[in-house]
Tab-separated table of C-alpha atoms in Angstrom:
chain	number	residue	atom	x	y	z
N	1	ASP	CA	0.000	0.000	0.000
N	2	THR	CA	1.416	3.358	-1.030
N	3	ALA	CA	1.402	5.719	1.951
N	4	VAL	CA	1.001	8.926	-0.077
N	5	SER	CA	-0.511	8.376	-3.496
N	6	GLN	CA	-1.148	10.932	-6.175
N	7	THR	CA	-2.809	10.735	-9.583
N	8	PRO	CA	-2.166	11.109	-12.378
N	9	LYS	CA	1.538	10.357	-12.491
N	10	TYR	CA	1.911	11.902	-15.941
N	11	LEU	CA	-0.177	14.658	-17.455
N	12	VAL	CA	0.321	16.396	-20.787
N	13	THR	CA	-2.078	19.213	-21.560
N	14	GLN	CA	-2.418	22.333	-23.626
N	15	MET	CA	-1.985	25.912	-22.484
N	16	GLY	CA	-5.162	27.418	-21.155
N	17	ASN	CA	-6.651	24.146	-19.935
N	18	ASP	CA	-7.727	23.443	-16.365
N	19	LYS	CA	-6.414	20.302	-14.660
N	20	SER	CA	-6.430	18.637	-11.267
N	21	ILE	CA	-4.019	16.391	-9.411
N	22	LYS	CA	-5.398	14.252	-6.631
N	23	CYS	CA	-3.594	13.139	-3.499
N	24	GLU	CA	-4.475	10.745	-0.726
N	25	GLN	CA	-2.547	9.581	2.319
N	26	ASN	CA	-3.303	6.528	4.439
N	27	LEU	CA	-0.861	7.323	7.233
N	28	GLY	CA	-3.416	8.988	9.491
N	29	HIS	CA	-1.478	12.239	9.302
N	30	ASP	CA	-3.023	15.614	10.086
N	31	THR	CA	-1.048	17.691	7.630
N	32	MET	CA	-0.691	17.561	3.881
N	33	TYR	CA	1.447	19.578	1.482
N	34	TRP	CA	2.061	20.380	-2.141
N	35	TYR	CA	5.641	20.950	-3.285
N	36	LYS	CA	6.783	21.910	-6.764
N	37	GLN	CA	10.010	20.696	-8.389
N	38	ASP	CA	11.119	22.758	-11.365
N	39	SER	CA	13.218	21.730	-14.334
N	40	LYS	CA	16.411	22.393	-12.375
N	41	LYS	CA	15.264	19.992	-9.658
N	42	PHE	CA	14.664	22.791	-7.184
N	43	LEU	CA	11.973	21.863	-4.641
N	44	LYS	CA	9.761	24.451	-3.018
N	45	ILE	CA	6.651	24.327	-0.877
N	46	MET	CA	3.418	25.642	-2.357
N	47	PHE	CA	0.742	24.899	0.243
N	48	SER	CA	0.137	23.061	3.466
N	49	TYR	CA	-3.122	22.088	5.128
N	50	ASN	CA	-3.586	20.992	8.712
N	51	ASN	CA	-6.859	19.193	9.391
N	52	LYS	CA	-8.385	20.676	6.251
N	53	GLU	CA	-7.310	24.236	7.088
N	54	LEU	CA	-4.868	26.187	4.952
N	55	ILE	CA	-1.703	26.851	6.926
N	56	ILE	CA	0.869	27.849	4.331
N	57	ASN	CA	0.384	29.569	0.987
N	58	GLU	CA	3.752	30.458	-0.462
N	59	THR	CA	2.737	33.272	-2.849
N	60	VAL	CA	1.451	30.846	-5.408
N	61	PRO	CA	-0.626	32.353	-8.268
N	62	ASN	CA	-4.380	32.330	-7.758
N	63	ARG	CA	-4.674	29.923	-10.665
N	64	PHE	CA	-3.570	27.231	-8.210
N	65	SER	CA	-6.299	26.225	-5.796
N	66	PRO	CA	-5.818	23.419	-3.307
N	67	LYS	CA	-8.834	21.692	-1.856
N	68	SER	CA	-8.920	19.413	1.155
N	69	PRO	CA	-12.242	17.572	1.529
N	70	ASP	CA	-10.898	15.713	4.558
N	71	LYS	CA	-7.554	15.381	6.242
N	72	ALA	CA	-6.608	12.345	4.152
N	73	HIS	CA	-7.013	14.154	0.837
N	74	LEU	CA	-5.470	17.254	-0.689
N	75	ASN	CA	-6.180	17.954	-4.324
N	76	LEU	CA	-4.538	20.596	-6.491
N	77	HIS	CA	-6.548	22.330	-9.175
N	78	ILE	CA	-4.787	24.524	-11.712
N	79	ASN	CA	-6.697	26.937	-13.947
N	80	SER	CA	-5.575	28.421	-17.254
N	81	LEU	CA	-2.372	26.404	-17.423
N	82	GLU	CA	0.758	28.171	-18.637
N	83	LEU	CA	3.978	26.816	-20.099
N	84	GLY	CA	5.791	27.766	-16.887
N	85	ASP	CA	3.569	25.461	-14.873
N	86	SER	CA	5.386	22.477	-16.347
N	87	ALA	CA	7.014	20.780	-13.371
N	88	VAL	CA	6.803	17.826	-11.055
N	89	TYR	CA	4.260	18.307	-8.282
N	90	PHE	CA	4.770	16.365	-5.093
N	91	CYS	CA	2.114	15.737	-2.516
N	92	ALA	CA	3.327	15.016	1.010
N	93	SER	CA	2.077	14.472	4.533
N	94	SER	CA	3.288	14.626	8.126
N	95	GLN	CA	1.859	13.875	11.526
N	96	ASP	CA	1.212	17.487	12.541
N	97	SER	CA	2.752	20.557	10.960
N	98	LEU	CA	2.133	22.605	14.079
N	99	ILE	CA	4.554	20.401	15.962
N	100	SER	CA	7.799	21.027	14.225
N	101	GLY	CA	10.287	18.420	13.235
N	102	ASN	CA	7.921	15.730	12.058
N	103	THR	CA	9.110	13.774	9.081
N	104	ILE	CA	7.404	14.714	5.844
N	105	TYR	CA	6.649	11.777	3.555
N	106	PHE	CA	6.290	12.378	-0.140
N	107	GLY	CA	4.216	10.819	-2.877
N	108	GLU	CA	5.740	9.641	-6.133
N	109	GLY	CA	5.190	12.924	-7.929
N	110	SER	CA	3.001	14.044	-10.825
N	111	TRP	CA	4.818	15.104	-13.994
N	112	LEU	CA	2.888	17.950	-15.590
N	113	THR	CA	3.821	19.075	-19.088
N	114	VAL	CA	2.052	22.065	-20.615
N	115	VAL	CA	2.382	22.367	-24.395
U	1	ALA	CA	16.004	33.508	6.746
U	2	GLN	CA	16.635	29.840	6.345
U	3	LYS	CA	18.821	28.544	3.566
U	4	VAL	CA	20.405	25.252	2.581
U	5	THR	CA	23.406	25.021	0.279
U	6	GLN	CA	24.625	21.901	-1.448
U	7	ALA	CA	27.661	23.177	-3.280
U	8	GLN	CA	28.320	19.946	-5.155
U	9	THR	CA	26.029	19.899	-8.165
U	10	GLU	CA	27.254	16.573	-9.505
U	11	ILE	CA	29.552	13.859	-8.217
U	12	SER	CA	30.690	10.821	-10.134
U	13	VAL	CA	32.626	7.960	-8.545
U	14	VAL	CA	33.454	4.371	-9.283
U	15	GLU	CA	31.603	1.648	-7.448
U	16	LYS	CA	32.963	0.741	-4.008
U	17	GLU	CA	34.455	4.176	-3.463
U	18	ASP	CA	33.361	6.203	-0.458
U	19	VAL	CA	31.657	9.493	-1.219
U	20	THR	CA	30.601	12.457	0.933
U	21	LEU	CA	27.812	14.843	0.050
U	22	ASP	CA	28.106	18.252	1.668
U	23	CYS	CA	25.280	20.283	3.158
U	24	VAL	CA	25.600	23.695	4.789
U	25	TYR	CA	22.620	25.469	6.301
U	26	GLU	CA	21.676	28.889	7.629
U	27	THR	CA	19.069	29.582	10.270
U	28	ARG	CA	18.472	32.046	13.083
U	29	ASP	CA	16.531	29.533	15.147
U	30	THR	CA	18.187	27.614	17.933
U	31	THR	CA	15.782	24.725	17.404
U	32	TYR	CA	15.604	23.268	13.935
U	33	TYR	CA	15.557	19.977	12.078
U	34	LEU	CA	17.687	18.668	9.267
U	35	PHE	CA	16.728	16.030	6.732
U	36	TRP	CA	18.180	14.096	3.839
U	37	TYR	CA	16.054	12.761	0.994
U	38	LYS	CA	16.994	10.575	-1.959
U	39	GLN	CA	15.449	10.953	-5.407
U	40	PRO	CA	16.343	7.928	-7.570
U	41	PRO	CA	15.926	7.997	-11.361
U	42	SER	CA	12.341	6.776	-10.942
U	43	GLY	CA	11.563	10.169	-9.434
U	44	GLU	CA	10.073	9.589	-6.009
U	45	LEU	CA	11.429	11.319	-2.908
U	46	VAL	CA	12.601	8.898	-0.261
U	47	PHE	CA	13.180	9.987	3.325
U	48	LEU	CA	16.594	8.975	4.684
U	49	ILE	CA	17.157	10.719	8.012
U	50	ARG	CA	15.957	13.453	10.371
U	51	ARG	CA	18.172	15.127	12.945
U	52	ASN	CA	17.217	17.793	15.491
U	53	SER	CA	19.528	20.645	16.400
U	54	PHE	CA	20.098	19.393	19.932
U	55	ASP	CA	21.403	16.027	18.850
U	56	GLU	CA	24.886	16.295	17.413
U	57	GLN	CA	25.575	12.619	17.644
U	58	ASN	CA	26.629	11.150	14.330
U	59	GLU	CA	24.433	8.445	12.910
U	60	ILE	CA	25.255	5.328	10.971
U	61	SER	CA	22.779	3.188	9.093
U	62	GLY	CA	24.435	0.410	7.148
U	63	ARG	CA	26.616	2.022	4.489
U	64	TYR	CA	25.159	5.453	5.204
U	65	SER	CA	26.456	7.838	7.834
U	66	TRP	CA	25.730	11.436	8.730
U	67	ASN	CA	28.027	13.986	10.357
U	68	PHE	CA	26.213	16.890	12.024
U	69	GLN	CA	28.411	19.783	13.168
U	70	LYS	CA	26.672	22.850	14.571
U	71	SER	CA	29.954	24.757	14.770
U	72	THR	CA	30.206	24.765	10.987
U	73	SER	CA	26.442	24.548	10.282
U	74	SER	CA	26.965	21.402	8.289
U	75	PHE	CA	25.139	18.109	7.970
U	76	ASN	CA	27.177	15.944	5.630
U	77	PHE	CA	26.203	12.552	4.279
U	78	THR	CA	28.700	9.793	3.540
U	79	ILE	CA	28.084	6.623	1.569
U	80	THR	CA	30.661	3.931	2.208
U	81	ALA	CA	31.461	1.322	-0.439
U	82	SER	CA	29.100	2.931	-2.918
U	83	GLN	CA	26.925	0.838	-5.201
U	84	VAL	CA	25.301	1.556	-8.544
U	85	VAL	CA	21.892	1.601	-6.819
U	86	ASP	CA	23.042	4.622	-4.829
U	87	SER	CA	22.903	6.695	-8.013
U	88	ALA	CA	20.329	9.394	-7.378
U	89	VAL	CA	19.844	13.050	-6.589
U	90	TYR	CA	20.238	13.686	-2.883
U	91	PHE	CA	18.590	16.614	-1.143
U	92	CYS	CA	19.400	18.151	2.187
U	93	ALA	CA	16.569	20.108	3.829
U	94	LEU	CA	15.952	22.295	6.869
U	95	SER	CA	12.835	22.914	8.934
U	96	GLU	CA	12.711	25.581	11.617
U	97	ALA	CA	10.822	25.094	14.849
U	98	GLY	CA	8.805	28.295	14.840
U	99	GLY	CA	5.540	28.492	12.935
U	100	ALA	CA	4.041	25.965	10.581
U	101	GLN	CA	6.445	23.361	9.397
U	102	LYS	CA	7.901	23.548	5.941
U	103	LEU	CA	11.018	22.103	4.410
U	104	VAL	CA	13.557	24.361	2.734
U	105	PHE	CA	15.597	22.282	0.339
U	106	GLY	CA	19.094	22.586	-0.993
U	107	GLN	CA	19.705	22.480	-4.711
U	108	GLY	CA	20.436	18.772	-4.667
U	109	THR	CA	23.547	16.765	-5.552
U	110	ARG	CA	23.373	14.349	-8.443
U	111	LEU	CA	25.426	11.283	-7.517
U	112	THR	CA	26.436	8.838	-10.212
U	113	ILE	CA	28.043	5.566	-9.271
U	114	ASN	CA	29.808	3.954	-12.210
U	115	PRO	CA	30.349	0.192	-12.355
């Protein structure tokens, strides 16, 4: 059983489209995250949710809207996709983001290519 | 502001050699956490180790060892008797204790182990 699973793993879409990436964790964690890895492999946090509440929003464009229906799920919806959105998006989870130092476990990544 | 620097962009060694990956961090907090993650060619991010700022004891796990030195703000990772399967990009990351948890990653070191 994959602890943090995200779908789809690969996504190729045209500029201007709207797409979603889904994420689920079965670790019983309270906190979930989205990280973005660019073409140079640089990893940066986008959002974090603790028990369905937004905790971190790292100046991500409004076209990106996370949604957490429950604490085991955190989906990422992207509107009006741009070429620069091409990246690998990683979902992650940890026990409780408000208690620092917990290990963050990552999903396998979703490769988004905008053409 | 927190920052992690992995000065070695790429390292290439022959199998069975020992190799050390450097990580230098910056933080104003006295309590913080350091992590190493491995990203193999398949793309997922695999957690390797977490260390808190109050525990300077070095850690060994099989062929892997970590040297944490607060005096030089470094958290270096050594692989002994490297194997081809160790080929991956390795990321060092920092999380500060204050506020909601987020990982700040270094740029990553691409390690290639040649047979």
